[in-house]
PDB file of C-alpha atoms (C1' of nucleotides) in Angstrom:
ATOM      1  CA  MET A1128      17.902 -23.825  -5.198  1.00  0.00           C
ATOM      2  CA  GLU A1129      18.261 -21.608  -8.144  1.00  0.00           C
ATOM      3  CA  LEU A1130      15.475 -20.668 -10.499  1.00  0.00           C
ATOM      4  CA  LYS A1131      15.740 -18.808 -13.732  1.00  0.00           C
ATOM      5  CA  LEU A1132      12.530 -16.872 -14.701  1.00  0.00           C
ATOM      6  CA  ALA A1133      11.885 -15.041 -17.881  1.00  0.00           C
ATOM      7  CA  ALA A1134      10.266 -11.702 -18.111  1.00  0.00           C
ATOM      8  CA  HIS A1135       8.206 -10.150 -20.872  1.00  0.00           C
ATOM      9  CA  PRO A1136      10.416  -7.438 -22.381  1.00  0.00           C
ATOM     10  CA  PRO A1137      11.353  -4.759 -21.640  1.00  0.00           C
ATOM     11  CA  PHE A1138      12.255  -5.638 -18.139  1.00  0.00           C
ATOM     12  CA  SER A1139      14.293  -3.883 -15.391  1.00  0.00           C
ATOM     13  CA  LEU A1140      14.442  -5.355 -11.912  1.00  0.00           C
ATOM     14  CA  SER A1141      15.405  -2.072 -10.259  1.00  0.00           C
ATOM     15  CA  SER A1142      12.476  -0.489 -12.044  1.00  0.00           C
ATOM     16  CA  VAL A1143      10.171  -3.011 -10.238  1.00  0.00           C
ATOM     17  CA  VAL A1144      11.990  -2.814  -7.035  1.00  0.00           C
ATOM     18  CA  PHE A1145      11.763   1.094  -6.820  1.00  0.00           C
ATOM     19  CA  SER A1146       8.288   1.308  -8.447  1.00  0.00           C
ATOM     20  CA  HIS A1147       6.736   2.313  -5.138  1.00  0.00           C
ATOM     21  CA  GLY A1148       7.457   2.155  -1.506  1.00  0.00           C
ATOM     22  CA  TRP A1149       6.760  -1.541  -0.852  1.00  0.00           C
ATOM     23  CA  ILE A1150      10.433  -2.363  -0.958  1.00  0.00           C
ATOM     24  CA  ARG A1151      10.719  -0.619   2.414  1.00  0.00           C
ATOM     25  CA  LEU A1152       8.123  -2.917   3.876  1.00  0.00           C
ATOM     26  CA  ALA A1153       9.190  -6.323   5.381  1.00  0.00           C
ATOM     27  CA  PRO A1154       9.778  -9.045   4.465  1.00  0.00           C
ATOM     28  CA  PHE A1155      11.054  -7.146   1.347  1.00  0.00           C
ATOM     29  CA  VAL A1156      14.670  -5.992   1.662  1.00  0.00           C
ATOM     30  CA  GLU A1157      16.583  -4.142  -0.875  1.00  0.00           C
ATOM     31  CA  ASP A1158      19.921  -6.008  -1.800  1.00  0.00           C
ATOM     32  CA  LYS A1159      22.407  -3.108  -2.401  1.00  0.00           C
ATOM     33  CA  ALA A1160      25.096  -5.563  -3.215  1.00  0.00           C
ATOM     34  CA  THR A1161      23.295  -7.157  -6.174  1.00  0.00           C
ATOM     35  CA  GLY A1162      20.860  -4.380  -7.060  1.00  0.00           C
ATOM     36  CA  GLY A1163      18.109  -6.944  -6.329  1.00  0.00           C
ATOM     37  CA  LEU A1164      15.943  -7.695  -3.433  1.00  0.00           C
ATOM     38  CA  ARG A1165      15.264 -10.421  -0.779  1.00  0.00           C
ATOM     39  CA  TYR A1166      11.991 -11.747   0.328  1.00  0.00           C
ATOM     40  CA  VAL A1167      10.920 -14.421   2.811  1.00  0.00           C
ATOM     41  CA  LEU A1168       8.255 -16.404   1.274  1.00  0.00           C
ATOM     42  CA  ARG A1169       6.118 -18.740   3.227  1.00  0.00           C
ATOM     43  CA  LEU A1170       5.230 -21.852   1.163  1.00  0.00           C
ATOM     44  CA  ARG A1171       2.071 -23.919   1.499  1.00  0.00           C
ATOM     45  CA  SER A1172       4.192 -26.744   3.154  1.00  0.00           C
ATOM     46  CA  GLY A1173       4.575 -24.172   6.072  1.00  0.00           C
ATOM     47  CA  ARG A1174       8.318 -23.619   5.379  1.00  0.00           C
ATOM     48  CA  ALA A1175       9.504 -20.056   5.081  1.00  0.00           C
ATOM     49  CA  VAL A1176      12.340 -19.542   2.599  1.00  0.00           C
ATOM     50  CA  ASP A1177      14.537 -16.596   2.144  1.00  0.00           C
ATOM     51  CA  LEU A1178      14.698 -15.671  -1.549  1.00  0.00           C
ATOM     52  CA  ALA A1179      17.499 -13.682  -3.136  1.00  0.00           C
ATOM     53  CA  ILE A1180      16.319 -12.208  -6.466  1.00  0.00           C
ATOM     54  CA  THR A1181      18.684 -10.787  -8.877  1.00  0.00           C
ATOM     55  CA  GLU A1182      18.475  -9.599 -12.530  1.00  0.00           C
ATOM     56  CA  ALA A1183      19.635 -12.148 -15.078  1.00  0.00           C
ATOM     57  CA  ASP A1184      19.634 -12.148 -18.851  1.00  0.00           C
ATOM     58  CA  GLY A1185      16.012 -11.711 -19.947  1.00  0.00           C
ATOM     59  CA  GLY A1186      14.551 -11.961 -16.531  1.00  0.00           C
ATOM     60  CA  VAL A1187      15.574 -12.845 -12.952  1.00  0.00           C
ATOM     61  CA  LEU A1188      17.347 -15.407 -10.872  1.00  0.00           C
ATOM     62  CA  ALA A1189      15.753 -16.497  -7.515  1.00  0.00           C
ATOM     63  CA  ALA A1190      18.052 -18.334  -5.220  1.00  0.00           C
ATOM     64  CA  THR A1191      17.646 -19.813  -1.684  1.00  0.00           C
ATOM     65  CA  ASP A1192      19.989 -21.864   0.561  1.00  0.00           C
ATOM     66  CA  ALA A1193      16.988 -24.018   1.413  1.00  0.00           C
ATOM     67  CA  ALA A1194      16.616 -27.229  -0.461  1.00  0.00           C
ATOM     68  CA  LEU A1195      13.117 -27.251  -2.162  1.00  0.00           C
ATOM     69  CA  GLY A1196      11.149 -30.028  -3.661  1.00  0.00           C
ATOM     70  CA  PRO A1197       9.570 -29.824  -7.159  1.00  0.00           C
ATOM     71  CA  ASP A1198       6.288 -28.519  -5.976  1.00  0.00           C
ATOM     72  CA  GLU A1199       7.946 -25.934  -3.631  1.00  0.00           C
ATOM     73  CA  THR A1200      10.266 -24.817  -6.499  1.00  0.00           C
ATOM     74  CA  ALA A1201       7.212 -24.353  -8.767  1.00  0.00           C
ATOM     75  CA  GLU A1202       5.311 -22.453  -6.066  1.00  0.00           C
ATOM     76  CA  ALA A1203       8.245 -20.105  -5.441  1.00  0.00           C
ATOM     77  CA  GLY A1204       8.528 -19.523  -9.250  1.00  0.00           C
ATOM     78  CA  ASP A1205       4.877 -18.673  -9.418  1.00  0.00           C
ATOM     79  CA  ALA A1206       5.231 -16.336  -6.426  1.00  0.00           C
ATOM     80  CA  VAL A1207       8.157 -14.467  -7.895  1.00  0.00           C
ATOM     81  CA  THR A1208       6.472 -14.182 -11.220  1.00  0.00           C
ATOM     82  CA  TRP A1209       3.451 -12.671  -9.613  1.00  0.00           C
ATOM     83  CA  MET A1210       5.381 -10.273  -7.231  1.00  0.00           C
ATOM     84  CA  LEU A1211       7.545  -8.796 -10.113  1.00  0.00           C
ATOM     85  CA  GLY A1212       4.854  -9.074 -12.772  1.00  0.00           C
ATOM     86  CA  LEU A1213       7.166 -10.924 -15.006  1.00  0.00           C
ATOM     87  CA  ASP A1214       4.447 -11.952 -17.461  1.00  0.00           C
ATOM     88  CA  GLN A1215       2.876  -8.372 -17.651  1.00  0.00           C
ATOM     89  CA  ASP A1216       2.871  -6.766 -21.201  1.00  0.00           C
ATOM     90  CA  PHE A1217       2.860  -2.937 -21.216  1.00  0.00           C
ATOM     91  CA  SER A1218       3.232  -2.424 -25.030  1.00  0.00           C
ATOM     92  CA  ALA A1219      -0.226  -0.699 -25.346  1.00  0.00           C
ATOM     93  CA  PHE A1220       0.654   1.592 -22.479  1.00  0.00           C
ATOM     94  CA  TYR A1221       4.046   2.426 -24.177  1.00  0.00           C
ATOM     95  CA  GLU A1222       2.262   3.182 -27.415  1.00  0.00           C
ATOM     96  CA  ARG A1223       0.193   5.873 -25.541  1.00  0.00           C
ATOM     97  CA  CYS A1224       3.275   7.181 -23.789  1.00  0.00           C
ATOM     98  CA  ARG A1225       5.044   8.035 -27.203  1.00  0.00           C
ATOM     99  CA  HIS A1226       2.711  11.031 -27.432  1.00  0.00           C
ATOM    100  CA  GLU A1227       3.249  12.291 -23.912  1.00  0.00           C
ATOM    101  CA  PRO A1228       6.623  13.901 -22.974  1.00  0.00           C
ATOM    102  CA  LYS A1229       6.033  13.344 -19.281  1.00  0.00           C
ATOM    103  CA  LEU A1230       6.045   9.650 -19.929  1.00  0.00           C
ATOM    104  CA  ALA A1231       8.618   9.429 -22.724  1.00  0.00           C
ATOM    105  CA  HIS A1232      10.905   7.655 -20.241  1.00  0.00           C
ATOM    106  CA  ALA A1233       8.564   4.811 -19.593  1.00  0.00           C
ATOM    107  CA  GLN A1234       9.402   2.193 -22.156  1.00  0.00           C
ATOM    108  CA  GLY A1235      13.114   2.903 -22.011  1.00  0.00           C
ATOM    109  CA  ALA A1236      13.093   2.511 -18.278  1.00  0.00           C
ATOM    110  CA  ALA A1237      10.770  -0.432 -18.478  1.00  0.00           C
ATOM    111  CA  ARG A1238       8.311   1.342 -16.378  1.00  0.00           C
ATOM    112  CA  GLY A1239       4.941  -0.317 -15.563  1.00  0.00           C
ATOM    113  CA  ARG A1240       5.486  -3.195 -13.212  1.00  0.00           C
ATOM    114  CA  LEU A1241       4.462  -2.387  -9.599  1.00  0.00           C
ATOM    115  CA  LEU A1242       6.263  -4.475  -6.935  1.00  0.00           C
ATOM    116  CA  ARG A1243       3.663  -6.647  -5.040  1.00  0.00           C
ATOM    117  CA  SER A1244       3.609  -9.088  -2.191  1.00  0.00           C
ATOM    118  CA  ALA A1245       3.235 -12.955  -2.610  1.00  0.00           C
ATOM    119  CA  THR A1246      -0.377 -12.810  -1.485  1.00  0.00           C
ATOM    120  CA  LEU A1247      -3.118 -10.297  -1.894  1.00  0.00           C
ATOM    121  CA  PHE A1248      -3.895 -10.704   1.765  1.00  0.00           C
ATOM    122  CA  GLU A1249      -0.449  -9.180   2.442  1.00  0.00           C
ATOM    123  CA  ASP A1250      -0.985  -6.350   0.033  1.00  0.00           C
ATOM    124  CA  VAL A1251      -4.427  -5.578   1.558  1.00  0.00           C
ATOM    125  CA  VAL A1252      -2.962  -5.487   5.144  1.00  0.00           C
ATOM    126  CA  LYS A1253       0.058  -3.282   4.003  1.00  0.00           C
ATOM    127  CA  THR A1254      -2.456  -0.952   2.219  1.00  0.00           C
ATOM    128  CA  LEU A1255      -4.597  -0.667   5.377  1.00  0.00           C
ATOM    129  CA  LEU A1256      -1.326   0.188   7.227  1.00  0.00           C
ATOM    130  CA  THR A1257      -0.736   3.097   4.812  1.00  0.00           C
ATOM    131  CA  THR A1258      -3.919   4.815   5.705  1.00  0.00           C
ATOM    132  CA  ASN A1259      -4.244   7.862   7.984  1.00  0.00           C
ATOM    133  CA  THR A1260      -0.529   7.595   9.067  1.00  0.00           C
ATOM    134  CA  ALA A1261       2.791   8.898   8.026  1.00  0.00           C
ATOM    135  CA  TRP A1262       5.110   6.491   5.940  1.00  0.00           C
ATOM    136  CA  SER A1263       7.225   5.970   9.022  1.00  0.00           C
ATOM    137  CA  GLY A1264       4.186   4.638  10.971  1.00  0.00           C
ATOM    138  CA  THR A1265       3.383   2.192   8.100  1.00  0.00           C
ATOM    139  CA  VAL A1266       6.944   0.857   8.246  1.00  0.00           C
ATOM    140  CA  ARG A1267       6.900   0.553  11.904  1.00  0.00           C
ATOM    141  CA  MET A1268       3.610  -1.342  12.187  1.00  0.00           C
ATOM    142  CA  ASN A1269       4.430  -3.566   9.262  1.00  0.00           C
ATOM    143  CA  ALA A1270       7.763  -4.471  10.818  1.00  0.00           C
ATOM    144  CA  ALA A1271       6.147  -5.201  14.045  1.00  0.00           C
ATOM    145  CA  LEU A1272       3.567  -7.601  12.496  1.00  0.00           C
ATOM    146  CA  VAL A1273       6.356  -9.482  10.671  1.00  0.00           C
ATOM    147  CA  ASP A1274       8.504  -9.614  13.917  1.00  0.00           C
ATOM    148  CA  LEU A1275       5.768 -10.750  16.113  1.00  0.00           C
ATOM    149  CA  TYR A1276       3.762 -13.050  13.983  1.00  0.00           C
ATOM    150  CA  GLY A1277       5.868 -14.144  10.971  1.00  0.00           C
ATOM    151  CA  GLU A1278       7.203 -17.459  10.365  1.00  0.00           C
ATOM    152  CA  PRO A1279      11.100 -17.514  10.751  1.00  0.00           C
ATOM    153  CA  ALA A1280      12.996 -18.526   7.516  1.00  0.00           C
ATOM    154  CA  THR A1281      14.272 -21.996   7.696  1.00  0.00           C
ATOM    155  CA  THR A1282      17.966 -20.971   6.949  1.00  0.00           C
ATOM    156  CA  ASP A1283      18.006 -17.654   8.921  1.00  0.00           C
ATOM    157  CA  ASP A1284      15.717 -17.178  11.893  1.00  0.00           C
ATOM    158  CA  THR A1285      16.379 -13.549  12.049  1.00  0.00           C
ATOM    159  CA  ARG A1286      14.436 -13.121   8.765  1.00  0.00           C
ATOM    160  CA  ARG A1287      10.701 -13.757   8.845  1.00  0.00           C
ATOM    161  CA  ALA A1288       7.874 -14.157   6.416  1.00  0.00           C
ATOM    162  CA  PHE A1289       4.671 -11.859   6.515  1.00  0.00           C
ATOM    163  CA  PRO A1290       2.170 -13.297   8.899  1.00  0.00           C
ATOM    164  CA  THR A1291      -0.387 -15.696   7.497  1.00  0.00           C
ATOM    165  CA  PRO A1292      -4.171 -15.014   7.911  1.00  0.00           C
ATOM    166  CA  ALA A1293      -4.254 -17.844  10.408  1.00  0.00           C
ATOM    167  CA  ALA A1294      -1.513 -16.316  12.515  1.00  0.00           C
ATOM    168  CA  LEU A1295      -3.242 -12.972  12.837  1.00  0.00           C
ATOM    169  CA  ALA A1296      -6.655 -14.592  13.279  1.00  0.00           C
ATOM    170  CA  ARG A1297      -5.378 -16.097  16.439  1.00  0.00           C
ATOM    171  CA  THR A1298      -4.786 -12.628  17.889  1.00  0.00           C
ATOM    172  CA  SER A1299      -7.209 -10.179  19.216  1.00  0.00           C
ATOM    173  CA  VAL A1300      -8.033  -6.443  18.776  1.00  0.00           C
ATOM    174  CA  GLU A1301      -6.400  -5.650  22.126  1.00  0.00           C
ATOM    175  CA  GLU A1302      -3.149  -7.604  21.272  1.00  0.00           C
ATOM    176  CA  LEU A1303      -2.905  -5.952  17.725  1.00  0.00           C
ATOM    177  CA  ARG A1304      -3.409  -2.580  19.444  1.00  0.00           C
ATOM    178  CA  ALA A1305      -0.763  -3.190  22.168  1.00  0.00           C
ATOM    179  CA  GLY A1306       1.930  -5.186  20.305  1.00  0.00           C
ATOM    180  CA  PRO A1307       2.299  -3.735  16.731  1.00  0.00           C
ATOM    181  CA  ARG A1308       0.289  -0.734  17.829  1.00  0.00           C
ATOM    182  CA  LEU A1309      -2.129  -0.768  14.872  1.00  0.00           C
ATOM    183  CA  GLY A1310      -4.517   1.583  16.646  1.00  0.00           C
ATOM    184  CA  TYR A1311      -7.989   1.848  15.178  1.00  0.00           C
ATOM    185  CA  ARG A1312      -6.773  -0.342  12.148  1.00  0.00           C
ATOM    186  CA  ALA A1313      -6.633  -3.369  14.579  1.00  0.00           C
ATOM    187  CA  PRO A1314     -10.181  -4.534  14.174  1.00  0.00           C
ATOM    188  CA  TYR A1315      -9.939  -4.087  10.372  1.00  0.00           C
ATOM    189  CA  VAL A1316      -6.945  -6.320  10.177  1.00  0.00           C
ATOM    190  CA  LEU A1317      -8.221  -8.871  12.535  1.00  0.00           C
ATOM    191  CA  GLU A1318     -11.670  -9.108  10.680  1.00  0.00           C
ATOM    192  CA  LEU A1319      -9.758  -9.531   7.502  1.00  0.00           C
ATOM    193  CA  ALA A1320      -7.537 -12.115   8.770  1.00  0.00           C
ATOM    194  CA  ARG A1321     -10.460 -14.219  10.300  1.00  0.00           C
ATOM    195  CA  ALA A1322     -12.496 -14.015   7.084  1.00  0.00           C
ATOM    196  CA  VAL A1323      -9.590 -15.139   4.924  1.00  0.00           C
ATOM    197  CA  ASP A1324      -8.557 -17.897   7.434  1.00  0.00           C
ATOM    198  CA  SER A1325     -12.168 -19.216   7.768  1.00  0.00           C
ATOM    199  CA  GLY A1326     -12.553 -19.400   4.046  1.00  0.00           C
ATOM    200  CA  GLU A1327     -15.355 -16.998   3.970  1.00  0.00           C
ATOM    201  CA  LEU A1328     -13.259 -14.532   1.920  1.00  0.00           C
ATOM    202  CA  ASP A1329     -11.144 -15.886  -0.976  1.00  0.00           C
ATOM    203  CA  LEU A1330      -8.844 -12.805  -1.606  1.00  0.00           C
ATOM    204  CA  GLU A1331      -6.366 -14.704  -3.787  1.00  0.00           C
ATOM    205  CA  ALA A1332      -9.064 -15.544  -6.284  1.00  0.00           C
ATOM    206  CA  LEU A1333      -9.120 -11.849  -7.059  1.00  0.00           C
ATOM    207  CA  LYS A1334      -5.673 -11.928  -8.428  1.00  0.00           C
ATOM    208  CA  ARG A1335      -6.897 -13.630 -11.648  1.00  0.00           C
ATOM    209  CA  THR A1336     -10.523 -12.697 -11.568  1.00  0.00           C
ATOM    210  CA  GLU A1337     -12.108 -11.488 -14.796  1.00  0.00           C
ATOM    211  CA  LEU A1338     -14.684  -9.373 -12.923  1.00  0.00           C
ATOM    212  CA  PRO A1339     -15.050  -5.796 -14.551  1.00  0.00           C
ATOM    213  CA  THR A1340     -12.911  -3.349 -12.678  1.00  0.00           C
ATOM    214  CA  PRO A1341     -15.841  -1.402 -11.146  1.00  0.00           C
ATOM    215  CA  GLU A1342     -17.281  -4.628  -9.767  1.00  0.00           C
ATOM    216  CA  LEU A1343     -13.764  -5.632  -8.389  1.00  0.00           C
ATOM    217  CA  ARG A1344     -13.542  -2.303  -6.752  1.00  0.00           C
ATOM    218  CA  LYS A1345     -16.873  -2.829  -5.107  1.00  0.00           C
ATOM    219  CA  ARG A1346     -15.467  -6.072  -3.679  1.00  0.00           C
ATOM    220  CA  LEU A1347     -12.423  -4.202  -2.267  1.00  0.00           C
ATOM    221  CA  LEU A1348     -14.481  -1.290  -0.962  1.00  0.00           C
ATOM    222  CA  SER A1349     -16.564  -3.879   1.017  1.00  0.00           C
ATOM    223  CA  LEU A1350     -13.569  -4.756   3.105  1.00  0.00           C
ATOM    224  CA  LYS A1351     -13.548  -2.826   6.432  1.00  0.00           C
ATOM    225  CA  GLY A1352     -10.915  -0.050   6.403  1.00  0.00           C
ATOM    226  CA  VAL A1353     -10.655  -0.041   2.518  1.00  0.00           C
ATOM    227  CA  GLY A1354     -11.891   3.299   1.107  1.00  0.00           C
ATOM    228  CA  GLY A1355     -11.361   4.975  -2.202  1.00  0.00           C
ATOM    229  CA  TYR A1356      -7.556   5.474  -1.880  1.00  0.00           C
ATOM    230  CA  ALA A1357      -6.923   1.928  -0.626  1.00  0.00           C
ATOM    231  CA  ALA A1358      -9.119   0.369  -3.352  1.00  0.00           C
ATOM    232  CA  GLY A1359      -7.404   2.394  -6.032  1.00  0.00           C
ATOM    233  CA  ASN A1360      -3.942   1.195  -4.722  1.00  0.00           C
ATOM    234  CA  LEU A1361      -5.052  -2.382  -4.648  1.00  0.00           C
ATOM    235  CA  LEU A1362      -6.530  -2.258  -8.060  1.00  0.00           C
ATOM    236  CA  ASN A1363      -3.212  -0.894  -9.538  1.00  0.00           C
ATOM    237  CA  LEU A1364      -1.430  -3.733  -7.777  1.00  0.00           C
ATOM    238  CA  LEU A1365      -3.921  -6.215  -9.407  1.00  0.00           C
ATOM    239  CA  GLY A1366      -3.132  -4.693 -12.805  1.00  0.00           C
ATOM    240  CA  ARG A1367      -6.139  -2.670 -13.147  1.00  0.00           C
ATOM    241  CA  TYR A1368      -5.235   0.987 -13.691  1.00  0.00           C
ATOM    242  CA  ASP A1369      -8.686   2.652 -14.481  1.00  0.00           C
ATOM    243  CA  PHE A1370      -8.987   4.143 -10.879  1.00  0.00           C
ATOM    244  CA  LEU A1371      -6.454   6.218  -8.977  1.00  0.00           C
ATOM    245  CA  PRO A1372      -5.317   5.820  -5.472  1.00  0.00           C
ATOM    246  CA  VAL A1373      -5.929   9.532  -4.539  1.00  0.00           C
ATOM    247  CA  ASP A1374      -4.242  10.436  -1.275  1.00  0.00           C
ATOM    248  CA  SER A1375      -2.852  13.659   0.020  1.00  0.00           C
ATOM    249  CA  TRP A1376       0.340  13.272  -2.054  1.00  0.00           C
ATOM    250  CA  ALA A1377      -1.659  12.983  -5.229  1.00  0.00           C
ATOM    251  CA  LEU A1378      -3.544  16.118  -4.281  1.00  0.00           C
ATOM    252  CA  LYS A1379      -0.316  18.013  -3.805  1.00  0.00           C
ATOM    253  CA  MET A1380       1.307  16.810  -6.940  1.00  0.00           C
ATOM    254  CA  VAL A1381      -1.803  17.622  -9.057  1.00  0.00           C
ATOM    255  CA  SER A1382      -2.041  20.996  -7.370  1.00  0.00           C
ATOM    256  CA  GLN A1383       1.574  21.906  -8.157  1.00  0.00           C
ATOM    257  CA  GLU A1384       1.461  20.366 -11.672  1.00  0.00           C
ATOM    258  CA  TRP A1385      -1.672  22.003 -13.007  1.00  0.00           C
ATOM    259  CA  HIS A1386      -3.265  24.366 -10.652  1.00  0.00           C
ATOM    260  CA  ASP A1387      -0.387  26.829  -9.542  1.00  0.00           C
ATOM    261  CA  GLY A1388      -0.394  25.197  -5.925  1.00  0.00           C
ATOM    262  CA  GLN A1389      -4.075  25.910  -5.292  1.00  0.00           C
ATOM    263  CA  ALA A1390      -6.110  23.368  -3.417  1.00  0.00           C
ATOM    264  CA  VAL A1391      -7.614  20.615  -5.526  1.00  0.00           C
ATOM    265  CA  THR A1392     -10.220  17.867  -5.044  1.00  0.00           C
ATOM    266  CA  PRO A1393      -9.925  14.112  -5.710  1.00  0.00           C
ATOM    267  CA  ALA A1394     -12.212  14.866  -8.713  1.00  0.00           C
ATOM    268  CA  ASP A1395      -9.476  17.238 -10.071  1.00  0.00           C
ATOM    269  CA  VAL A1396      -6.992  14.420  -9.727  1.00  0.00           C
ATOM    270  CA  GLU A1397      -9.163  11.996 -11.683  1.00  0.00           C
ATOM    271  CA  ALA A1398      -9.874  14.694 -14.286  1.00  0.00           C
ATOM    272  CA  ALA A1399      -6.207  15.327 -14.766  1.00  0.00           C
ATOM    273  CA  PHE A1400      -5.670  11.698 -15.934  1.00  0.00           C
ATOM    274  CA  ALA A1401      -9.141  10.918 -17.298  1.00  0.00           C
ATOM    275  CA  ALA A1402      -7.836  10.858 -20.956  1.00  0.00           C
ATOM    276  CA  TRP A1403      -5.562   7.828 -19.973  1.00  0.00           C
ATOM    277  CA  GLY A1404      -8.612   5.616 -19.549  1.00  0.00           C
ATOM    278  CA  GLU A1405      -7.539   2.035 -18.695  1.00  0.00           C
ATOM    279  CA  TRP A1406      -3.983   3.413 -18.209  1.00  0.00           C
ATOM    280  CA  LYS A1407      -4.807   6.114 -15.737  1.00  0.00           C
ATOM    281  CA  GLY A1408      -3.054   4.304 -12.760  1.00  0.00           C
ATOM    282  CA  LEU A1409       0.333   3.823 -14.683  1.00  0.00           C
ATOM    283  CA  ALA A1410       0.328   7.468 -16.126  1.00  0.00           C
ATOM    284  CA  TYR A1411      -0.130   8.603 -12.549  1.00  0.00           C
ATOM    285  CA  TRP A1412       2.485   6.433 -10.975  1.00  0.00           C
ATOM    286  CA  PHE A1413       5.208   7.206 -13.514  1.00  0.00           C
ATOM    287  CA  TRP A1414       4.368  10.769 -14.428  1.00  0.00           C
ATOM    288  CA  ASP A1415       7.407  12.980 -14.596  1.00  0.00           C
ATOM    289  CA  TRP A1416       6.084  15.494 -11.833  1.00  0.00           C
ATOM    290  CA  ASN A1417       7.381  19.011 -11.821  1.00  0.00           C
ATOM    291  CA  SER A1418       8.093  18.627  -8.140  1.00  0.00           C
ATOM    292  CA  ALA A1419       9.196  15.255  -6.968  1.00  0.00           C
ATOM    293  CA  SER A1420       8.983  16.160  -3.252  1.00  0.00           C
TER     294      SER A1420
ATOM    295  C1'  DG B1021     -25.359  12.341  -1.710  1.00  0.00           C
ATOM    296  C1'  DG B1022     -22.542  15.411   1.028  1.00  0.00           C
ATOM    297  C1'  DT B1023     -20.450  16.738   5.656  1.00  0.00           C
ATOM    298  C1'  DA B1024     -18.575  16.672  10.314  1.00  0.00           C
ATOM    299  C1'  DG B1025     -16.320  14.329  13.843  1.00  0.00           C
ATOM    300  C1'  DA B1026     -13.890  10.329  15.747  1.00  0.00           C
ATOM    301  C1'  DC B1027     -10.335   7.087  15.320  1.00  0.00           C
ATOM    302  C1'  DC B1028      -4.639   6.577  16.726  1.00  0.00           C
ATOM    303  C1'  DT B1029      -0.014   7.502  16.325  1.00  0.00           C
ATOM    304  C1'  DG B1030       4.182   9.961  15.796  1.00  0.00           C
ATOM    305  C1'  DG B1031       6.395  14.157  14.731  1.00  0.00           C
ATOM    306  C1'  DA B1032       6.870  19.021  14.994  1.00  0.00           C
ATOM    307  C1'  DC B1033       6.588  22.881  17.752  1.00  0.00           C
ATOM    308  C1'  DG B1034       6.552  25.896  21.826  1.00  0.00           C
ATOM    309  C1'  DC B1035       7.285  26.474  26.529  1.00  0.00           C
TER     310       DC B1035
ATOM    311  C1'  DG C 657      10.748  16.893  29.331  1.00  0.00           C
ATOM    312  C1'  DC C 658       5.966  17.961  28.814  1.00  0.00           C
ATOM    313  C1'  DG C 659       1.884  19.425  26.472  1.00  0.00           C
ATOM    314  C1'  DT C 660      -0.502  20.692  22.374  1.00  0.00           C
ATOM    315  C1'  DC C 661      -1.460  20.592  17.539  1.00  0.00           C
ATOM    316  C1'  DC C 662      -1.499  18.483  13.302  1.00  0.00           C
ATOM    317  C1'  DA C 663      -1.348  15.109   9.268  1.00  0.00           C
ATOM    318  C1'  DG C 664      -2.765  11.017   7.434  1.00  0.00           C
ATOM    319  C1'  DG C 665      -7.766   7.927   5.123  1.00  0.00           C
ATOM    320  C1'  DT C 666     -11.967   5.709   6.560  1.00  0.00           C
ATOM    321  C1'  DC C 667     -16.122   4.967   9.066  1.00  0.00           C
ATOM    322  C1'  DT C 668     -20.430   6.320  10.994  1.00  0.00           C
ATOM    323  C1'  DA C 669     -23.941   9.407  12.276  1.00  0.00           C
ATOM    324  C1'  DC C 670     -26.532  13.008  10.751  1.00  0.00           C
ATOM    325  C1'  DC C 671     -28.537  16.331   7.591  1.00  0.00           C
TER     326       DC C 671
END
DNA sequence: GGTAGACCTGGACGC
DNA sequence: GCGTCCAGGTCTACC
């Protein structure tokens, strides 16, 4: 199957792929040969297909060796559109950037889109795995979850999809501690998986909700293990940029950028980008920091 | 509303 | 090789 998908201009696949660290988290894989990426997508039919996504004129080409029916093809197209934010329009953000040298590169480099997973469930779990650990720990825990509980791709059983809520709901806290070594995060991931699997929690509905951002943030904060940083990160992935994912890196960057290396608080980070209003998150993500370390 | 301590793991460091 | 310390967000209990 090959599927051509158009993107709202300007668009750069590499800009999305390297927008943040998600490309390092399975089942995402950077495809250095093409400059694109691969991702194992689990379809509603239960099949897992290994997608190769490359940049094409005006958008992307999504291809897989698996033969897909019309419904599966449409589902894959919707998933890729969501993951890459192909329909997102950042013209208002770019207008603001024209007056800010630190973001002068944004439009030319087609900055704005943040790589996201096929489901919000996957992005919430991944965000939980970023909390209170080094990045190497996040990569390790995520890879273990995929290896242990992910559906193998139909055409390559060495590649696996991210585990479904049902697959994780069948585990136990003890198993999630011992296998993927999630530590204290195990009960949070299990509770989330069981709530989604049972239908008690419809996370995917939040992708297109028209709830005001503060209300949506409250919903996210009600999830066990999701605090201010995690909620900010998830809001940004959902296309809501008026809250920041303030973590230790943000504190360090703002300290170096505006406070001569002196310690700053989360309130200082918020204040630094307050003028950006509904675009705070994007200004933060793509700011040309004095120190990129 | 603000704060302290616990949670868990891996990496850095000293011995 | 072993033990200790620390970093990384969130939760809970307490004030």
